[in-house]
Short mmCIF file of N, CA, C and O in Angstrom, two decimals:
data_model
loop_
_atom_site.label_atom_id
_atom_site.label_comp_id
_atom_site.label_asym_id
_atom_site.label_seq_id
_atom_site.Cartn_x
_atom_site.Cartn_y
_atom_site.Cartn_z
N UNK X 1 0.85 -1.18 0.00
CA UNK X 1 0.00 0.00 0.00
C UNK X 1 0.89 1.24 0.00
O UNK X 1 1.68 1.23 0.94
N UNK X 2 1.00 2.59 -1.00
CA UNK X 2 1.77 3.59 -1.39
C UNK X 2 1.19 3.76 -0.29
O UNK X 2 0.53 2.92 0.34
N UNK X 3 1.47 5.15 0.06
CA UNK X 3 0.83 6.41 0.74
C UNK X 3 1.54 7.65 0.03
O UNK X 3 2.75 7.56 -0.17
N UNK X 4 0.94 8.66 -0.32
CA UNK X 4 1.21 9.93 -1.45
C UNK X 4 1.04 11.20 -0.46
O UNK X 4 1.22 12.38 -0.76
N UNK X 5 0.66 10.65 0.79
CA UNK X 5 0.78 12.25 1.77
C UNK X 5 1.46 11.39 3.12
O UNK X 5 1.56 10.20 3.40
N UNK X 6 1.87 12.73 3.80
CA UNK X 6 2.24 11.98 5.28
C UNK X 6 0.92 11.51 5.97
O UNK X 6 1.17 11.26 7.15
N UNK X 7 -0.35 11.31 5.69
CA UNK X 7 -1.11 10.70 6.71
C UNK X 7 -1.51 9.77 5.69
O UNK X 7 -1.54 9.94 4.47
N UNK X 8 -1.88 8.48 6.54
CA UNK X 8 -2.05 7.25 5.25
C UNK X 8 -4.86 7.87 5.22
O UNK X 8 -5.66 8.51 5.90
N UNK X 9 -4.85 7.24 4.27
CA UNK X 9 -6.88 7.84 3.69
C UNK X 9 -7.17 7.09 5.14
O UNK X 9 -8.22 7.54 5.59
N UNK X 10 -6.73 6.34 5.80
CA UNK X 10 -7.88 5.81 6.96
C UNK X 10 -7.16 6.42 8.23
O UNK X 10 -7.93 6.49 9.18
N UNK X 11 -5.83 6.90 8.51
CA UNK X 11 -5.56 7.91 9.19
C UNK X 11 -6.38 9.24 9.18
O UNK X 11 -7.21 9.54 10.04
N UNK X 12 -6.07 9.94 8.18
CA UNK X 12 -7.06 11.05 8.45
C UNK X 12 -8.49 10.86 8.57
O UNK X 12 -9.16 11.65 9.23
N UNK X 13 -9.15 9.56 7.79
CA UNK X 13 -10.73 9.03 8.17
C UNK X 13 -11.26 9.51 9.45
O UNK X 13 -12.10 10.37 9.70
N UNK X 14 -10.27 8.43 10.49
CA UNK X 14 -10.29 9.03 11.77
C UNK X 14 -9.95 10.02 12.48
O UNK X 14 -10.31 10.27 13.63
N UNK X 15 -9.22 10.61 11.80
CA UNK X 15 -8.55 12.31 12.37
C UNK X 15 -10.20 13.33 12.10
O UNK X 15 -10.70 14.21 12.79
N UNK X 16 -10.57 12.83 11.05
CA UNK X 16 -11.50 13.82 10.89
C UNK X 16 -13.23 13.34 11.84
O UNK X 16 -14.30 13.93 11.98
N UNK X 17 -12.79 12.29 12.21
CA UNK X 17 -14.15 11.48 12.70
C UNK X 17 -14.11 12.04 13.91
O UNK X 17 -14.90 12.87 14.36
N UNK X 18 -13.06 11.51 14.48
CA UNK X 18 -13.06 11.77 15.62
C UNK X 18 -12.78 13.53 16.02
O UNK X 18 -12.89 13.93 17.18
N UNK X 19 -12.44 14.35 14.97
CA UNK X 19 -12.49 16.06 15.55
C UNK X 19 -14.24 16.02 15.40
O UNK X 19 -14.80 16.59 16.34
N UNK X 20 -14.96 15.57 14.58
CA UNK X 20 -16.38 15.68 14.21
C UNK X 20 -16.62 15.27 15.28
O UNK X 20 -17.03 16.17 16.00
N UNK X 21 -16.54 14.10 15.87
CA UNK X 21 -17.25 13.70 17.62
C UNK X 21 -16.97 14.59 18.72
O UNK X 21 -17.78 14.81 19.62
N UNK X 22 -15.72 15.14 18.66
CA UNK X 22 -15.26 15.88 20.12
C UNK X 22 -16.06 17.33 19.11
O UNK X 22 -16.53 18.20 19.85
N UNK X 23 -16.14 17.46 18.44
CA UNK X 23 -16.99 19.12 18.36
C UNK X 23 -18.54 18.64 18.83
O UNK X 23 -19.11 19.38 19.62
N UNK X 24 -19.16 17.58 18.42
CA UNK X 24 -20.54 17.58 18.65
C UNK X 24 -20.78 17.28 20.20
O UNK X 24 -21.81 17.60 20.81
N UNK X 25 -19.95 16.78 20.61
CA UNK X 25 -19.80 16.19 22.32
C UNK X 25 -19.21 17.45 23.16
O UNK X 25 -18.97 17.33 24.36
N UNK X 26 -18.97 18.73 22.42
CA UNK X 26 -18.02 19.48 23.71
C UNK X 26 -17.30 19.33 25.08
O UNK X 26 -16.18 18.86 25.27
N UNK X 27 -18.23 19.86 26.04
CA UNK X 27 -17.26 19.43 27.26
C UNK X 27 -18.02 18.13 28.08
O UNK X 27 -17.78 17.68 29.20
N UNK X 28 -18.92 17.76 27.18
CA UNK X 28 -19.58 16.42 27.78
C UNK X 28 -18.20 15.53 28.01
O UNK X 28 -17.23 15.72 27.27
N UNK X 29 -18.16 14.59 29.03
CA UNK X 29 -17.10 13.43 29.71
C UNK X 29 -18.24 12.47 28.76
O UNK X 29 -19.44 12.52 28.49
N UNK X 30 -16.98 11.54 28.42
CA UNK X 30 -17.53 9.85 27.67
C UNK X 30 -17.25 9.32 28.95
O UNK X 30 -16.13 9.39 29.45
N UNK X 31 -18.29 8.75 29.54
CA UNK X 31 -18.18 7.86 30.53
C UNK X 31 -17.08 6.81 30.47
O UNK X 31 -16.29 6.50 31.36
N UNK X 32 -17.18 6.35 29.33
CA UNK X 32 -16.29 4.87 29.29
C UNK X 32 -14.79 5.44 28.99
O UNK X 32 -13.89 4.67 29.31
N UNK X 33 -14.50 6.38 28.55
CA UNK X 33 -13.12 6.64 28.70
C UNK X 33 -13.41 7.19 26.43
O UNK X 33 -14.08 6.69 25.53
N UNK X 34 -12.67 8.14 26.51
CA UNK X 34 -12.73 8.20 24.27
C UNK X 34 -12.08 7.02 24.10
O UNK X 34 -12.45 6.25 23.21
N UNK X 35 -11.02 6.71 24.91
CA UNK X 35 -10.05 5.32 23.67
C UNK X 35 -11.14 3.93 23.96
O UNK X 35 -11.57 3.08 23.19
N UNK X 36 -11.30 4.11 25.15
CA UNK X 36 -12.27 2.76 25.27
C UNK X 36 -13.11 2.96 24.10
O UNK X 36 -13.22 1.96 23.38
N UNK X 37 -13.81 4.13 23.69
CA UNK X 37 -14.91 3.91 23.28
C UNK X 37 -15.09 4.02 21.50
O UNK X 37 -15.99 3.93 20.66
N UNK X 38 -13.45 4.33 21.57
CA UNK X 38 -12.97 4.61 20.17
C UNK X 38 -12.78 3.15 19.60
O UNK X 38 -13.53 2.82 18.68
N UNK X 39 -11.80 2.20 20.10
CA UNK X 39 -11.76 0.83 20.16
C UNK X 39 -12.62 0.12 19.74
O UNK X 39 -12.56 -0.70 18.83
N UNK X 40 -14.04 0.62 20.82
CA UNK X 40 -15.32 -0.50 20.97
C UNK X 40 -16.03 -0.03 19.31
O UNK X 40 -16.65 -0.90 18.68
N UNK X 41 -15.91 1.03 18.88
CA UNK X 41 -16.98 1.21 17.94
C UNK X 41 -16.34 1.46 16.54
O UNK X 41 -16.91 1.98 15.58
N UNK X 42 -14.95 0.95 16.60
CA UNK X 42 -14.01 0.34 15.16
C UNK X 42 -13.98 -1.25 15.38
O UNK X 42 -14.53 -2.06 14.63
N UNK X 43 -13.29 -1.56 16.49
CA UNK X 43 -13.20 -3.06 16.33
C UNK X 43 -13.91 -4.26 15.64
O UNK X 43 -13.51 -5.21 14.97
N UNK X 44 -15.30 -3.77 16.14
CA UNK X 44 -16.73 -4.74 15.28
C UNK X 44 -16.08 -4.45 13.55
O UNK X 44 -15.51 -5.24 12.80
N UNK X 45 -16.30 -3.55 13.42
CA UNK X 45 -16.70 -3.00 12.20
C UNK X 45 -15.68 -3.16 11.53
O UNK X 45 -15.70 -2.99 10.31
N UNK X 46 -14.54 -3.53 12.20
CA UNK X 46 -13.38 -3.99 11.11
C UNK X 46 -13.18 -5.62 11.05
O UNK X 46 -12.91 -6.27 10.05
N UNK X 47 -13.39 -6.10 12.38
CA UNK X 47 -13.54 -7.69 12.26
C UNK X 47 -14.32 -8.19 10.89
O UNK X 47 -13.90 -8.93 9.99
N UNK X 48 -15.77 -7.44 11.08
CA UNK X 48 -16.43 -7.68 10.38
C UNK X 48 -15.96 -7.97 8.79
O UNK X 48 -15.97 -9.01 8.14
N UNK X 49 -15.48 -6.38 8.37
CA UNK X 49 -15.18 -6.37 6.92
C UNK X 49 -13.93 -7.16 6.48
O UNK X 49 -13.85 -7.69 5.37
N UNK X 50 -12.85 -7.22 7.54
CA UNK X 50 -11.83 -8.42 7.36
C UNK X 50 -11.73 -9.75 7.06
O UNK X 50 -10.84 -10.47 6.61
N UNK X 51 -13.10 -9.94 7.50
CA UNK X 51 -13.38 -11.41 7.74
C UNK X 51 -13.86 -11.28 6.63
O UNK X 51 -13.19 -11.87 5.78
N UNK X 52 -15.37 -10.38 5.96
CA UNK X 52 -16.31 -10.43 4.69
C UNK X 52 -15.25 -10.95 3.56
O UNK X 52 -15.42 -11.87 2.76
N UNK X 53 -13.79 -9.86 3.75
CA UNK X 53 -12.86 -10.11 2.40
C UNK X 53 -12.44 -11.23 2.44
O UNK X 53 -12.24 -11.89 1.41
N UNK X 54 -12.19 -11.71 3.71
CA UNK X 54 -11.68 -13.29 2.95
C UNK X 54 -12.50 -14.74 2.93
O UNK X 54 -12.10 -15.90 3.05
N UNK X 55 -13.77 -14.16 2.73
CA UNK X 55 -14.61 -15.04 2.75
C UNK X 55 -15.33 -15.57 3.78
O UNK X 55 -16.16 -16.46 3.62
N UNK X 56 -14.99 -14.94 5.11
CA UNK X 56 -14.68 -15.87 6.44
C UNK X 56 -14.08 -16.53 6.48
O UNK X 56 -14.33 -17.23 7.46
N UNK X 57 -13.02 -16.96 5.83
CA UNK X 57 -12.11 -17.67 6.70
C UNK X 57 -11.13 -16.93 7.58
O UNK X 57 -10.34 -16.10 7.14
N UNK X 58 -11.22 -17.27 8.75
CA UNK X 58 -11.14 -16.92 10.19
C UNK X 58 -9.16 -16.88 10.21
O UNK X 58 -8.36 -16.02 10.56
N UNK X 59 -9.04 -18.12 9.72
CA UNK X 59 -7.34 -18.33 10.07
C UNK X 59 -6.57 -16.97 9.44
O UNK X 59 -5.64 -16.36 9.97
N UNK X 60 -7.32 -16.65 7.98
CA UNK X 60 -6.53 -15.69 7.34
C UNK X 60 -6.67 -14.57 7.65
O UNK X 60 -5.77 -13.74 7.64
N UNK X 61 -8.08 -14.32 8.03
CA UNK X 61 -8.37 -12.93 8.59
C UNK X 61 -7.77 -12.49 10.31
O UNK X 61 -8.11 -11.46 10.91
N UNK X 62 -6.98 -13.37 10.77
CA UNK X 62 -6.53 -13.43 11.74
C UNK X 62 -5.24 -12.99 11.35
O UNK X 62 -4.96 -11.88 11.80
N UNK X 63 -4.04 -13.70 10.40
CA UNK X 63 -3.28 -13.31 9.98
C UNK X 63 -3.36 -12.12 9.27
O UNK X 63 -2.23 -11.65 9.11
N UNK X 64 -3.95 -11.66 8.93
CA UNK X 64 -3.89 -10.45 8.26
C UNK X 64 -4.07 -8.84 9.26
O UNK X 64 -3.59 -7.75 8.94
N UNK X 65 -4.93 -9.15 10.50
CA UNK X 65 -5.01 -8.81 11.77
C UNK X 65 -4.10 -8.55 12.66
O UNK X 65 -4.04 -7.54 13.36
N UNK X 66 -3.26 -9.58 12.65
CA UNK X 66 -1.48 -10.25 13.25
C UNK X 66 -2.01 -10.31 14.66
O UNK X 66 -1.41 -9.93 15.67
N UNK X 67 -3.52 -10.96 14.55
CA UNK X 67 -3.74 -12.43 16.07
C UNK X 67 -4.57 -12.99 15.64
O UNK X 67 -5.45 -12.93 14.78
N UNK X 68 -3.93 -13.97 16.82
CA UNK X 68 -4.35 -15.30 16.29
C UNK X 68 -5.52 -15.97 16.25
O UNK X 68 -6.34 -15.05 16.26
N UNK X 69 -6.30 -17.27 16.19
CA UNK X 69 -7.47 -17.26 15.71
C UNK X 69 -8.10 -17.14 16.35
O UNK X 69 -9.12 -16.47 16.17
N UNK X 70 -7.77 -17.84 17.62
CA UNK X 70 -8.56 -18.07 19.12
C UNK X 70 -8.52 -16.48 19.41
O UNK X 70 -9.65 -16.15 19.79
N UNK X 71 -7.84 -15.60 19.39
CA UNK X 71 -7.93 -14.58 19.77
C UNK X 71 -8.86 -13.79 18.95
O UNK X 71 -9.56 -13.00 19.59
N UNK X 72 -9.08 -13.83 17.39
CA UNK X 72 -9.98 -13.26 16.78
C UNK X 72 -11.39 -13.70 16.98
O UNK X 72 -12.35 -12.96 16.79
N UNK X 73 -11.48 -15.07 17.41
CA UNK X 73 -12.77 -16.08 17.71
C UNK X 73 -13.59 -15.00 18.98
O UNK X 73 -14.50 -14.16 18.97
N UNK X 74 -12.59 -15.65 20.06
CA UNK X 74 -12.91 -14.71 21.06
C UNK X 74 -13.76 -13.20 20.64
O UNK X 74 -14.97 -13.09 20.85
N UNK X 75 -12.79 -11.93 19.94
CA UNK X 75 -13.07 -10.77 19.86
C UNK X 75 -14.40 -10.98 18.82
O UNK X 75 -15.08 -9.97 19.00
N UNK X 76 -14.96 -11.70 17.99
CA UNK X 76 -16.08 -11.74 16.90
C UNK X 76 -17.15 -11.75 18.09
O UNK X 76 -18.05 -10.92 18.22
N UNK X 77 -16.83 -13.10 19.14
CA UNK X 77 -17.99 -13.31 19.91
C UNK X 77 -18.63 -12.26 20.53
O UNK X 77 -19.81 -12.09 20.86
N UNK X 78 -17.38 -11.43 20.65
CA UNK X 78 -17.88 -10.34 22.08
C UNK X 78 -18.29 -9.19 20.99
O UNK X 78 -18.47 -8.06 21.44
N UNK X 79 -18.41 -9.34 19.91
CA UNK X 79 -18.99 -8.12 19.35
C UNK X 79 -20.42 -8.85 18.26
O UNK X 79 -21.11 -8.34 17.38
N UNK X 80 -20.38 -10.00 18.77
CA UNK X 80 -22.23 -10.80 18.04
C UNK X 80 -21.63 -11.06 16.83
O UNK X 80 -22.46 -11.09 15.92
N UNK X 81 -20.47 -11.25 16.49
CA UNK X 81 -20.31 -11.57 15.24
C UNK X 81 -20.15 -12.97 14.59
O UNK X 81 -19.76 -13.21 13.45
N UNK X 82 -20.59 -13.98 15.69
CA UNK X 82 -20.29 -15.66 15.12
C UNK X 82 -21.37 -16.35 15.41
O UNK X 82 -21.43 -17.54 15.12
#
């Protein structure tokens, strides 16, 4: 994968997502902590599409992840994804 600027398109994705959340949230506190909650509401959503590309198969989408299966097994469950 090139990259043609110093920030790679899904770096700034989130640079800009997340200035869009902290402007609409001002001085409201995230209960759960921002990184907790930054984590919780990418993680699904990338398991997900990782897995879609390789068909589901689990072993590769794990490797491609860089953990392992039991560990990706685990993280699908806890987000309803198996």
């Amino acid at each position: 994968m090139r990259e043609t600027s110093s920030q790679s398109a899904l770096s700034e994705c989130v640079s800009r997502t997340v200035r869009r959340y902290l402007a609409d949230i001002g001085d409201t506190s995230c209960d759960e902590g921002l990184h907790a909650l930054v984590i919780r509401e990418v993680e699904g959503p990338l398991l997900r599409e990782v897995l879609a590309f390789h068909d589901g198969n689990q072993s590769r989408a794990a490797a491609v992840l860089g953990i392992n299966r039991a560990t990706l097994r685990k993280k699908l469950a806890a987000h309803g994804l198996l």
